[in-house]
mmCIF file of C-alpha atoms and ligand atoms in Angstrom:
data_model
loop_
_atom_site.group_PDB
_atom_site.id
_atom_site.type_symbol
_atom_site.label_atom_id
_atom_site.label_comp_id
_atom_site.label_asym_id
_atom_site.label_seq_id
_atom_site.Cartn_x
_atom_site.Cartn_y
_atom_site.Cartn_z
ATOM 1 C CA MET A 2 25.923 -121.394 274.906
ATOM 2 C CA ASP A 3 28.416 -118.908 276.577
ATOM 3 C CA LYS A 4 30.002 -118.918 273.119
ATOM 4 C CA LEU A 5 26.817 -118.227 271.476
ATOM 5 C CA LEU A 6 25.954 -115.600 273.763
ATOM 6 C CA SER A 7 29.117 -113.877 273.337
ATOM 7 C CA LYS A 8 29.173 -113.306 269.542
ATOM 8 C CA SER A 9 28.849 -109.864 268.239
ATOM 9 C CA TYR A 10 27.068 -111.146 264.940
ATOM 10 C CA LEU A 11 24.406 -114.227 264.786
ATOM 11 C CA ASP A 12 23.705 -115.974 262.079
ATOM 12 C CA LYS A 13 21.110 -118.270 260.674
ATOM 13 C CA GLN A 14 22.698 -121.258 262.296
ATOM 14 C CA ASP A 15 23.215 -119.677 265.269
ATOM 15 C CA ILE A 16 19.714 -118.263 265.812
ATOM 16 C CA VAL A 17 18.230 -122.045 265.040
ATOM 17 C CA SER A 18 20.473 -122.994 267.757
ATOM 18 C CA LEU A 19 19.084 -120.441 270.102
ATOM 19 C CA LEU A 20 15.988 -121.253 269.285
ATOM 20 C CA SER A 21 16.065 -124.705 270.453
ATOM 21 C CA ALA A 22 17.481 -124.051 273.679
ATOM 22 C CA GLU A 23 15.834 -125.823 276.403
ATOM 23 C CA GLU A 24 15.957 -125.075 280.211
ATOM 24 C CA ASP A 25 19.097 -123.920 281.528
ATOM 25 C CA ASP A 26 20.170 -122.623 278.254
ATOM 26 C CA MET A 27 16.843 -121.016 277.870
ATOM 27 C CA ARG A 28 17.245 -119.515 281.318
ATOM 28 C CA LEU A 29 20.788 -118.254 280.311
ATOM 29 C CA LEU A 30 19.496 -116.925 276.956
ATOM 30 C CA PHE A 31 16.947 -114.689 278.974
ATOM 31 C CA SER A 32 19.189 -113.615 281.776
ATOM 32 C CA HIS A 33 21.609 -112.283 278.887
ATOM 33 C CA SER A 34 18.921 -110.535 276.970
ATOM 34 C CA ALA A 35 17.469 -109.105 280.206
ATOM 35 C CA LYS A 36 20.837 -107.459 280.715
ATOM 36 C CA VAL A 37 21.286 -106.328 277.157
ATOM 37 C CA LYS A 38 18.004 -104.815 277.623
ATOM 38 C CA GLU A 39 19.065 -102.812 280.744
ATOM 39 C CA LEU A 40 22.049 -101.789 279.125
ATOM 40 C CA HIS A 41 20.755 -100.217 275.832
ATOM 41 C CA VAL A 42 16.951 -99.230 276.500
ATOM 42 C CA GLY A 43 16.976 -99.185 280.560
ATOM 43 C CA ASN A 44 14.228 -100.929 282.375
ATOM 44 C CA LYS A 45 11.370 -98.723 281.513
ATOM 45 C CA VAL A 46 8.385 -99.528 279.749
ATOM 46 C CA TYR A 47 6.273 -97.332 277.284
ATOM 47 C CA PHE A 48 2.609 -97.521 276.603
ATOM 48 C CA ARG A 49 0.535 -96.990 273.629
ATOM 49 C CA GLY A 50 -3.280 -96.830 273.989
ATOM 50 C CA LEU A 51 -4.722 -99.265 271.492
ATOM 51 C CA ILE A 52 -7.715 -98.201 269.947
ATOM 52 C CA GLU A 53 -9.475 -100.959 267.808
ATOM 53 C CA PHE A 54 -11.676 -98.369 265.992
ATOM 54 C CA SER A 55 -13.179 -100.861 263.448
ATOM 55 C CA ASN A 56 -13.495 -104.509 262.522
ATOM 56 C CA HIS A 57 -14.644 -103.905 259.126
ATOM 57 C CA CYS A 58 -11.801 -105.507 256.540
ATOM 58 C CA SER A 59 -11.476 -106.007 253.230
ATOM 59 C CA LYS A 60 -8.563 -108.948 253.659
ATOM 60 C CA ASN A 61 -9.337 -112.561 254.102
ATOM 61 C CA CYS A 62 -6.108 -113.230 255.479
ATOM 62 C CA PHE A 63 -6.565 -117.397 256.636
ATOM 63 C CA TYR A 64 -5.572 -116.961 260.263
ATOM 64 C CA CYS A 65 -7.520 -113.925 261.437
ATOM 65 C CA GLY A 66 -11.008 -114.044 262.521
ATOM 66 C CA ILE A 67 -12.119 -110.706 261.497
ATOM 67 C CA ARG A 68 -11.057 -111.505 258.016
ATOM 68 C CA SER A 69 -13.754 -110.736 255.282
ATOM 69 C CA GLY A 70 -15.113 -114.062 254.660
ATOM 70 C CA ASN A 71 -15.939 -114.828 258.485
ATOM 71 C CA GLN A 72 -19.895 -114.283 258.394
ATOM 72 C CA GLN A 73 -20.270 -114.813 262.213
ATOM 73 C CA VAL A 74 -18.662 -111.494 262.761
ATOM 74 C CA GLU A 75 -20.763 -108.478 264.003
ATOM 75 C CA ARG A 76 -19.023 -105.387 262.065
ATOM 76 C CA TYR A 77 -18.868 -102.036 264.151
ATOM 77 C CA SER A 78 -16.770 -98.857 263.281
ATOM 78 C CA MET A 79 -16.391 -96.572 266.306
ATOM 79 C CA THR A 80 -17.465 -92.762 265.865
ATOM 80 C CA ASP A 81 -14.625 -90.011 265.301
ATOM 81 C CA ASP A 82 -16.398 -88.914 268.678
ATOM 82 C CA GLU A 83 -15.751 -92.015 270.413
ATOM 83 C CA ILE A 84 -12.180 -92.238 268.991
ATOM 84 C CA LEU A 85 -11.495 -88.637 270.408
ATOM 85 C CA ASP A 86 -12.643 -89.617 273.589
ATOM 86 C CA ALA A 87 -10.669 -92.928 273.843
ATOM 87 C CA ALA A 88 -7.279 -90.605 273.025
ATOM 88 C CA ARG A 89 -8.386 -88.265 275.564
ATOM 89 C CA PHE A 90 -8.337 -90.975 278.172
ATOM 90 C CA ALA A 91 -5.040 -91.976 277.015
ATOM 91 C CA TYR A 92 -3.738 -88.404 277.159
ATOM 92 C CA LYS A 93 -5.421 -87.820 280.854
ATOM 93 C CA ASN A 94 -3.802 -90.993 282.194
ATOM 94 C CA GLY A 95 -0.405 -90.478 280.834
ATOM 95 C CA TYR A 96 0.018 -93.065 278.521
ATOM 96 C CA GLY A 97 2.151 -90.890 275.895
ATOM 97 C CA SER A 98 0.579 -92.257 272.778
ATOM 98 C CA VAL A 99 -2.122 -94.177 270.965
ATOM 99 C CA VAL A 100 -2.321 -96.663 268.236
ATOM 100 C CA LEU A 101 -5.279 -96.587 265.647
ATOM 101 C CA GLN A 102 -5.727 -99.763 264.766
ATOM 102 C CA SER A 103 -8.326 -101.611 262.223
ATOM 103 C CA GLY A 104 -9.339 -103.930 259.583
ATOM 104 C CA GLU A 105 -7.577 -103.174 256.155
ATOM 105 C CA ASN A 106 -9.814 -100.432 254.550
ATOM 106 C CA THR A 107 -8.916 -98.055 251.230
ATOM 107 C CA GLY A 108 -10.654 -95.260 249.736
ATOM 108 C CA ALA A 109 -10.992 -91.562 249.659
ATOM 109 C CA SER A 110 -13.938 -91.306 252.511
ATOM 110 C CA PHE A 111 -11.939 -93.593 254.828
ATOM 111 C CA VAL A 112 -8.622 -91.948 253.844
ATOM 112 C CA ASN A 113 -9.895 -88.489 254.836
ATOM 113 C CA ARG A 114 -11.467 -89.837 257.886
ATOM 114 C CA ILE A 115 -8.288 -90.955 259.300
ATOM 115 C CA ALA A 116 -6.424 -87.735 258.517
ATOM 116 C CA LYS A 117 -8.700 -85.879 259.974
ATOM 117 C CA VAL A 118 -8.982 -87.831 263.247
ATOM 118 C CA ILE A 119 -5.098 -87.627 263.310
ATOM 119 C CA LYS A 120 -5.199 -83.844 263.134
ATOM 120 C CA GLU A 121 -8.087 -83.756 265.846
ATOM 121 C CA ILE A 122 -5.921 -85.989 268.372
ATOM 122 C CA LYS A 123 -2.872 -83.813 267.698
ATOM 123 C CA LYS A 124 -4.785 -80.550 268.307
ATOM 124 C CA GLN A 125 -6.781 -81.814 271.542
ATOM 125 C CA SER A 126 -3.534 -83.130 273.139
ATOM 126 C CA ASP A 127 -1.453 -80.134 272.486
ATOM 127 C CA HIS A 128 0.489 -82.130 269.785
ATOM 128 C CA LYS A 129 1.968 -83.954 272.825
ATOM 129 C CA LEU A 130 0.014 -87.258 272.367
ATOM 130 C CA GLY A 131 2.190 -89.446 269.943
ATOM 131 C CA VAL A 132 0.035 -91.466 267.011
ATOM 132 C CA THR A 133 0.680 -94.438 265.596
ATOM 133 C CA LEU A 134 -1.463 -96.245 262.966
ATOM 134 C CA SER A 135 -1.692 -99.984 262.224
ATOM 135 C CA LEU A 136 -3.972 -99.677 259.636
ATOM 136 C CA GLY A 137 -2.806 -102.357 256.800
ATOM 137 C CA GLU A 138 -1.386 -102.015 253.223
ATOM 138 C CA GLN A 139 -1.992 -98.437 251.474
ATOM 139 C CA SER A 140 -0.447 -96.177 248.753
ATOM 140 C CA LYS A 141 2.366 -94.185 249.125
ATOM 141 C CA GLU A 142 0.420 -91.280 248.901
ATOM 142 C CA VAL A 143 -2.136 -92.705 251.478
ATOM 143 C CA PHE A 144 1.027 -93.104 254.131
ATOM 144 C CA GLN A 145 2.352 -89.390 253.346
ATOM 145 C CA LYS A 146 -0.787 -87.909 253.914
ATOM 146 C CA TRP A 147 -1.333 -89.575 257.481
ATOM 147 C CA PHE A 148 1.965 -88.950 258.081
ATOM 148 C CA ASP A 149 1.652 -84.807 257.177
ATOM 149 C CA ALA A 150 -1.605 -85.049 259.468
ATOM 150 C CA GLY A 151 0.636 -85.916 262.387
ATOM 151 C CA ALA A 152 1.056 -89.615 262.639
ATOM 152 C CA HIS A 153 4.962 -90.525 263.329
ATOM 153 C CA ARG A 154 4.778 -94.513 263.421
ATOM 154 C CA TYR A 155 3.420 -97.204 261.555
ATOM 155 C CA LEU A 156 2.821 -100.654 262.566
ATOM 156 C CA LEU A 157 3.019 -103.225 259.585
ATOM 157 C CA ARG A 158 3.621 -106.834 260.264
ATOM 158 C CA ILE A 159 5.275 -108.980 257.668
ATOM 159 C CA GLU A 160 3.378 -111.719 259.424
ATOM 160 C CA ALA A 161 6.089 -114.061 257.758
ATOM 161 C CA SER A 162 9.147 -112.895 256.004
ATOM 162 C CA GLY A 163 9.680 -115.865 253.692
ATOM 163 C CA LYS A 164 7.727 -115.615 250.309
ATOM 164 C CA GLY A 165 6.622 -119.395 250.364
ATOM 165 C CA LEU A 166 5.256 -119.071 254.099
ATOM 166 C CA TYR A 167 3.500 -116.158 253.646
ATOM 167 C CA GLN A 168 1.846 -117.626 250.564
ATOM 168 C CA LYS A 169 0.056 -120.539 252.301
ATOM 169 C CA ILE A 170 -1.007 -118.444 255.067
ATOM 170 C CA HIS A 171 -2.797 -115.876 252.774
ATOM 171 C CA PRO A 172 -5.280 -116.267 249.762
ATOM 172 C CA SER A 173 -3.308 -116.054 246.624
ATOM 173 C CA ASP A 174 -4.612 -113.202 244.971
ATOM 174 C CA LYS A 175 -3.296 -109.608 244.363
ATOM 175 C CA ASN A 176 -5.335 -108.113 247.528
ATOM 176 C CA HIS A 177 -2.643 -110.496 249.400
ATOM 177 C CA ASP A 178 0.409 -109.747 247.545
ATOM 178 C CA PHE A 179 3.978 -110.683 249.467
ATOM 179 C CA GLU A 180 5.949 -108.030 247.372
ATOM 180 C CA THR A 181 3.382 -105.271 248.101
ATOM 181 C CA ARG A 182 3.551 -105.627 251.669
ATOM 182 C CA ARG A 183 7.141 -105.307 251.487
ATOM 183 C CA ALA A 184 6.992 -102.448 249.234
ATOM 184 C CA CYS A 185 4.723 -100.840 251.551
ATOM 185 C CA LEU A 186 7.449 -101.281 254.586
ATOM 186 C CA LYS A 187 10.258 -99.777 252.215
ATOM 187 C CA ASN A 188 7.775 -96.523 251.213
ATOM 188 C CA LEU A 189 6.816 -96.008 255.000
ATOM 189 C CA LYS A 190 10.577 -95.941 255.469
ATOM 190 C CA SER A 191 11.213 -93.657 253.320
ATOM 191 C CA ILE A 192 8.727 -91.288 254.116
ATOM 192 C CA GLY A 193 10.274 -90.749 257.589
ATOM 193 C CA TYR A 194 7.933 -93.100 259.778
ATOM 194 C CA GLN A 195 9.437 -95.077 262.642
ATOM 195 C CA VAL A 196 8.556 -98.573 260.953
ATOM 196 C CA GLY A 197 7.210 -101.139 262.995
ATOM 197 C CA SER A 198 6.884 -105.101 262.083
ATOM 198 C CA GLY A 199 6.693 -108.128 263.078
ATOM 199 C CA VAL A 200 5.560 -111.659 262.430
ATOM 200 C CA MET A 201 3.241 -115.004 264.047
ATOM 201 C CA ILE A 202 5.005 -117.554 266.070
ATOM 202 C CA GLY A 203 3.901 -121.388 265.686
ATOM 203 C CA LEU A 204 2.114 -120.784 262.677
ATOM 204 C CA PRO A 205 1.324 -124.129 260.515
ATOM 205 C CA TYR A 206 4.203 -124.900 258.349
ATOM 206 C CA GLN A 207 6.740 -122.763 260.105
ATOM 207 C CA THR A 208 10.218 -123.865 260.908
ATOM 208 C CA LEU A 209 12.822 -122.634 263.232
ATOM 209 C CA GLU A 210 14.687 -121.827 260.413
ATOM 210 C CA ASP A 211 11.494 -119.538 258.793
ATOM 211 C CA LEU A 212 11.901 -118.030 262.436
ATOM 212 C CA ALA A 213 15.523 -117.588 262.245
ATOM 213 C CA GLY A 214 14.787 -115.799 258.698
ATOM 214 C CA ASP A 215 12.175 -113.409 260.505
ATOM 215 C CA LEU A 216 14.727 -112.305 262.725
ATOM 216 C CA LEU A 217 17.417 -111.575 259.988
ATOM 217 C CA PHE A 218 14.600 -109.954 257.628
ATOM 218 C CA PHE A 219 14.450 -107.146 260.746
ATOM 219 C CA ARG A 220 17.798 -106.619 261.049
ATOM 220 C CA GLU A 221 18.483 -106.277 257.116
ATOM 221 C CA PHE A 222 15.523 -104.001 256.930
ATOM 222 C CA ASP A 223 16.886 -102.021 259.692
ATOM 223 C CA ILE A 224 13.744 -102.321 261.624
ATOM 224 C CA ASP A 225 12.728 -99.566 264.153
ATOM 225 C CA MET A 226 10.014 -101.832 266.330
ATOM 226 C CA VAL A 227 8.798 -104.914 266.429
ATOM 227 C CA GLY A 228 6.045 -106.593 267.773
ATOM 228 C CA MET A 229 5.500 -110.513 267.533
ATOM 229 C CA GLY A 230 3.721 -113.029 269.516
ATOM 230 C CA PRO A 231 2.460 -116.542 269.155
ATOM 231 C CA TYR A 232 -0.174 -117.319 266.520
ATOM 232 C CA VAL A 233 -3.299 -118.226 268.319
ATOM 233 C CA GLU A 234 -5.942 -120.206 266.290
ATOM 234 C CA HIS A 235 -9.426 -118.796 265.712
ATOM 235 C CA PRO A 236 -12.114 -121.304 265.013
ATOM 236 C CA ASP A 237 -13.888 -119.538 262.183
ATOM 237 C CA THR A 238 -10.726 -119.391 259.858
ATOM 238 C CA PRO A 239 -9.110 -121.567 257.229
ATOM 239 C CA LEU A 240 -6.273 -122.455 259.410
ATOM 240 C CA PHE A 241 -7.872 -123.710 262.092
ATOM 241 C CA GLN A 242 -7.917 -127.150 260.229
ATOM 242 C CA TYR A 243 -4.102 -127.319 261.134
ATOM 243 C CA ARG A 244 -4.696 -126.971 264.932
ATOM 244 C CA ASN A 245 -3.621 -130.287 265.862
ATOM 245 C CA GLN A 246 -0.225 -130.172 263.615
ATOM 246 C CA ILE A 247 1.147 -127.234 265.187
ATOM 247 C CA PRO A 248 3.284 -126.779 268.357
ATOM 248 C CA SER A 249 1.335 -126.532 271.772
ATOM 249 C CA LYS A 250 0.317 -123.362 273.127
ATOM 250 C CA HIS A 251 2.970 -123.333 275.597
ATOM 251 C CA CYS A 252 5.705 -124.240 272.995
ATOM 252 C CA ARG A 253 4.275 -121.117 271.272
ATOM 253 C CA TYR A 254 4.611 -119.320 273.992
ATOM 254 C CA THR A 255 8.204 -119.877 274.824
ATOM 255 C CA LEU A 256 9.155 -119.901 271.158
ATOM 256 C CA ALA A 257 7.829 -116.247 271.242
ATOM 257 C CA LEU A 258 9.844 -115.347 274.261
ATOM 258 C CA LYS A 259 12.981 -116.483 272.923
ATOM 259 C CA MET A 260 12.257 -114.721 269.659
ATOM 260 C CA ILE A 261 11.866 -111.579 271.648
ATOM 261 C CA ALA A 262 15.405 -112.438 273.755
ATOM 262 C CA ILE A 263 17.442 -113.390 270.641
ATOM 263 C CA LEU A 264 15.926 -110.272 268.728
ATOM 264 C CA ARG A 265 16.832 -107.952 271.739
ATOM 265 C CA ILE A 266 20.375 -109.211 271.694
ATOM 266 C CA MET A 267 20.705 -108.853 267.957
ATOM 267 C CA MET A 268 19.067 -105.329 267.449
ATOM 268 C CA PRO A 269 19.709 -103.809 271.529
ATOM 269 C CA ASP A 270 18.271 -100.519 270.943
ATOM 270 C CA ILE A 271 15.021 -100.998 269.149
ATOM 271 C CA ASN A 272 11.592 -100.917 270.684
ATOM 272 C CA ILE A 273 9.835 -104.652 271.317
ATOM 273 C CA ALA A 274 6.417 -104.743 272.123
ATOM 274 C CA ALA A 275 5.006 -107.289 274.336
ATOM 275 C CA ALA A 276 2.087 -108.772 272.438
ATOM 276 C CA THR A 277 -1.150 -109.430 273.664
ATOM 277 C CA ALA A 278 -1.138 -113.031 271.976
ATOM 278 C CA LEU A 279 1.192 -113.784 275.102
ATOM 279 C CA GLN A 280 -1.397 -112.819 277.573
ATOM 280 C CA ALA A 281 -3.907 -115.246 275.671
ATOM 281 C CA ILE A 282 -2.097 -118.335 276.829
ATOM 282 C CA ASP A 283 -0.332 -117.275 279.846
ATOM 283 C CA LEU A 284 -1.721 -114.529 282.108
ATOM 284 C CA LEU A 285 1.503 -113.258 282.921
ATOM 285 C CA GLY A 286 3.150 -113.414 279.609
ATOM 286 C CA ARG A 287 3.423 -110.084 278.603
ATOM 287 C CA GLU A 288 5.214 -109.212 282.160
ATOM 288 C CA LYS A 289 7.629 -112.057 281.145
ATOM 289 C CA ALA A 290 8.016 -110.873 277.855
ATOM 290 C CA ILE A 291 9.150 -107.401 279.355
ATOM 291 C CA LYS A 292 11.564 -108.915 282.088
ATOM 292 C CA ILE A 293 13.573 -110.573 279.160
ATOM 293 C CA GLY A 294 13.302 -108.329 276.340
ATOM 294 C CA ALA A 295 10.572 -106.545 275.580
ATOM 295 C CA ASN A 296 10.039 -102.533 276.479
ATOM 296 C CA ILE A 297 6.501 -101.462 275.027
ATOM 297 C CA LEU A 298 3.243 -102.425 276.207
ATOM 298 C CA MET A 299 -0.135 -101.687 274.156
ATOM 299 C CA PRO A 300 -2.909 -101.660 276.761
ATOM 300 C CA ASN A 301 -6.439 -101.823 275.077
ATOM 301 C CA ILE A 302 -8.375 -98.601 275.594
ATOM 302 C CA THR A 303 -11.226 -99.923 272.971
ATOM 303 C CA PRO A 304 -14.864 -99.039 275.123
ATOM 304 C CA GLY A 305 -15.732 -102.124 276.395
ATOM 305 C CA LYS A 306 -18.744 -102.700 274.537
ATOM 306 C CA TYR A 307 -16.669 -103.373 270.817
ATOM 307 C CA ARG A 308 -13.997 -105.436 272.457
ATOM 308 C CA ASN A 309 -15.755 -108.967 272.279
ATOM 309 C CA LYS A 310 -16.178 -108.136 268.393
ATOM 310 C CA TYR A 311 -12.595 -107.528 267.628
ATOM 311 C CA LEU A 312 -11.342 -111.159 267.916
ATOM 312 C CA LEU A 313 -8.287 -111.880 265.892
ATOM 313 C CA TYR A 314 -7.808 -114.881 267.756
ATOM 314 C CA ASP A 315 -9.412 -117.028 270.248
ATOM 315 C CA ASN A 316 -9.335 -116.545 273.789
ATOM 316 C CA LYS A 317 -7.983 -112.533 273.746
ATOM 317 C CA PRO A 318 -8.129 -111.196 277.550
ATOM 318 C CA CYS A 319 -9.771 -108.341 278.905
ATOM 319 C CA ILE A 320 -12.904 -108.504 276.749
ATOM 320 C CA ASP A 321 -15.232 -107.819 279.350
ATOM 321 C CA GLU A 322 -13.457 -104.988 280.724
ATOM 322 C CA ASN A 323 -13.279 -101.313 280.329
ATOM 323 C CA PRO A 324 -9.895 -98.851 280.039
ATOM 324 C CA ASP A 325 -10.269 -97.528 283.052
ATOM 325 C CA ASP A 326 -10.429 -101.349 284.824
ATOM 326 C CA CYS A 327 -6.697 -101.505 283.253
ATOM 327 C CA ILE A 328 -5.078 -98.751 284.653
ATOM 328 C CA GLN A 329 -4.071 -100.077 288.464
ATOM 329 C CA CYS A 330 -3.954 -103.703 287.071
ATOM 330 C CA LEU A 331 -1.200 -102.417 284.596
ATOM 331 C CA ASP A 332 0.669 -100.210 286.880
ATOM 332 C CA SER A 333 1.320 -102.867 289.725
ATOM 333 C CA ARG A 334 1.940 -105.535 286.970
ATOM 334 C CA ILE A 335 4.512 -103.614 285.351
ATOM 335 C CA LYS A 336 6.234 -102.519 288.529
ATOM 336 C CA MET A 337 6.117 -106.371 289.594
ATOM 337 C CA THR A 338 8.778 -106.782 286.576
ATOM 338 C CA GLY A 339 11.151 -103.968 287.963
ATOM 339 C CA ASN A 340 10.671 -101.785 285.251
ATOM 340 C CA SER A 341 9.278 -98.191 285.687
ATOM 341 C CA ILE A 342 6.891 -96.589 283.132
ATOM 342 C CA GLY A 343 7.616 -93.878 280.773
ATOM 343 C CA TYR A 344 4.168 -91.970 281.824
ATOM 344 C CA ASP A 345 3.902 -88.869 279.206
ATOM 345 C CA GLU A 346 6.504 -89.808 277.277
ATOM 346 C CA TRP A 347 6.562 -91.120 273.393
ATOM 347 C CA GLY A 348 9.440 -93.301 274.034
ATOM 348 C CA ASP A 349 10.231 -93.319 270.611
ATOM 349 C CA SER A 350 12.793 -95.822 269.333
ATOM 350 C CA LYS A 351 16.339 -95.087 270.314
ATOM 351 C CA HIS A 352 17.308 -97.234 267.572
ATOM 352 C CA PHE A 353 15.432 -94.654 265.063
ATOM 353 C CA LEU A 354 16.660 -91.544 267.093
ATOM 354 C CA LYS A 355 20.103 -92.620 266.547
ATOM 355 C CA LYS A 356 20.038 -92.842 262.784
ATOM 356 C CA HIS A 357 18.119 -88.999 262.321
HETATM 357 N N1 SAH W 123 -5.690 -105.238 259.285
HETATM 358 C C1 SAH W 123 -4.426 -104.342 260.104
HETATM 359 C C2 SAH W 123 -4.453 -104.525 261.543
HETATM 360 C C3 SAH W 123 -5.090 -105.467 262.101
HETATM 361 S S1 SAH W 123 -4.486 -106.839 262.659
HETATM 362 C C4 SAH W 123 -3.292 -105.438 259.563
HETATM 363 O O1 SAH W 123 -3.537 -106.691 259.185
HETATM 364 O O2 SAH W 123 -1.755 -105.159 259.629
HETATM 365 C C5 SAH W 123 -2.958 -107.241 263.381
HETATM 366 C C6 SAH W 123 -2.296 -107.965 263.572
HETATM 367 O O3 SAH W 123 -2.869 -109.078 264.437
HETATM 368 C C7 SAH W 123 -1.656 -108.735 262.348
HETATM 369 O O4 SAH W 123 -0.675 -108.099 261.805
HETATM 370 C C8 SAH W 123 -1.586 -110.389 262.516
HETATM 371 O O5 SAH W 123 -0.140 -110.771 262.876
HETATM 372 C C9 SAH W 123 -2.387 -110.008 264.169
HETATM 373 N N2 SAH W 123 -3.326 -111.506 264.152
HETATM 374 C C10 SAH W 123 -4.240 -111.660 263.303
HETATM 375 N N3 SAH W 123 -4.676 -112.961 263.590
HETATM 376 C C11 SAH W 123 -4.031 -113.690 264.703
HETATM 377 C C12 SAH W 123 -4.282 -114.689 265.293
HETATM 378 N N4 SAH W 123 -4.967 -115.746 264.826
HETATM 379 N N5 SAH W 123 -2.955 -115.097 265.990
HETATM 380 C C13 SAH W 123 -2.027 -113.937 266.563
HETATM 381 N N6 SAH W 123 -2.102 -112.756 266.148
HETATM 382 C C14 SAH W 123 -3.211 -112.735 264.708
HETATM 383 FE FE1 SF4 W 124 -7.873 -107.800 257.969
HETATM 384 FE FE2 SF4 W 124 -5.371 -107.428 259.271
HETATM 385 FE FE3 SF4 W 124 -7.070 -109.597 259.881
HETATM 386 FE FE4 SF4 W 124 -5.933 -109.680 257.609
HETATM 387 S S1 SF4 W 124 -4.822 -109.437 259.994
HETATM 388 S S2 SF4 W 124 -7.942 -110.159 257.700
HETATM 389 S S3 SF4 W 124 -5.843 -107.465 257.134
HETATM 390 S S4 SF4 W 124 -7.543 -107.186 260.247
#
């Protein structure tokens, strides 16, 4: 373990060995990654207020609860005013940035609406609130339009960096094409966004080699931000039928923590989010992730009445709460981890800033 942890460049086999670490070895890995975090990005956590403004989605990903094929979902879309109110809430409470997230939608009216909302959010906050987008695959022109409107970060998980696994968890049609997803990430980078990606951990068919490949993909792509968390099954999805053939929830959770720790060692100055799905398995999952390497938290600031309709996976936490309920709770939870909170700061990826 000491030899592995002192290597300056981890290869695939090294990563697989680290992903297999148990008990004392796992604790060594975590204490090492915590030190790397402290040294390179400090013990500071930045907030991005997450606004899940619509669950309409044109795609049909096999793992996701709001996929278009799920007829059980009552669809909603927040009004522009509701989105702006949520952004105002984030600004007033010192969150520094918001993330606009929804199902995947294209078409001129959606694209124009988002551009308008981005501009309004910037205007009402004196350009102080950072805007991150998580709106799926779009054309390069659309990415550019939203960048020009004021968004500066974009999250698009690759979901699985190996083409074979990607194809197993998505329908095989042109709407779910692996090469398109990769091309989107490249386009985002060339436009000048800070680019975030990520994967789900513990998917059916997924091996430790696949997960090691995911971490290598982030390094090769020179990613600025990563958000990855456990796959959590949803009963109304095709992948639910494999629920007995995947690792236990606890194993998926520890595997996700190991992925975060190893990535922190491999890419010491990127931003790594503590995914909400960690909290769906362990109530203190996100706090644990922050202790061992993550430095970003995305508190949900979607109005309470919509939260139980944006269920990507089962057992999603805090769906019967409102944004106000979370403030005190988060503050004390983060302080408990020995980290401070970067209130009113964008908390951009140091990795990105060094490149530019
Ligand atoms: N539609 C956009 C953004 C919303 S989905 C997009 O797909 O990019 C945001 C993320 O939720 C996805 O990238 C996926 O990784 C995650 N997700 C969906 N279903 C999940 C599940 N069952 N378990 C864990 N994460 C899931
Ligand atoms: Fe739609 Fe995103 Fe869910 Fe896929 S993961 S079905 S694109 S919301």
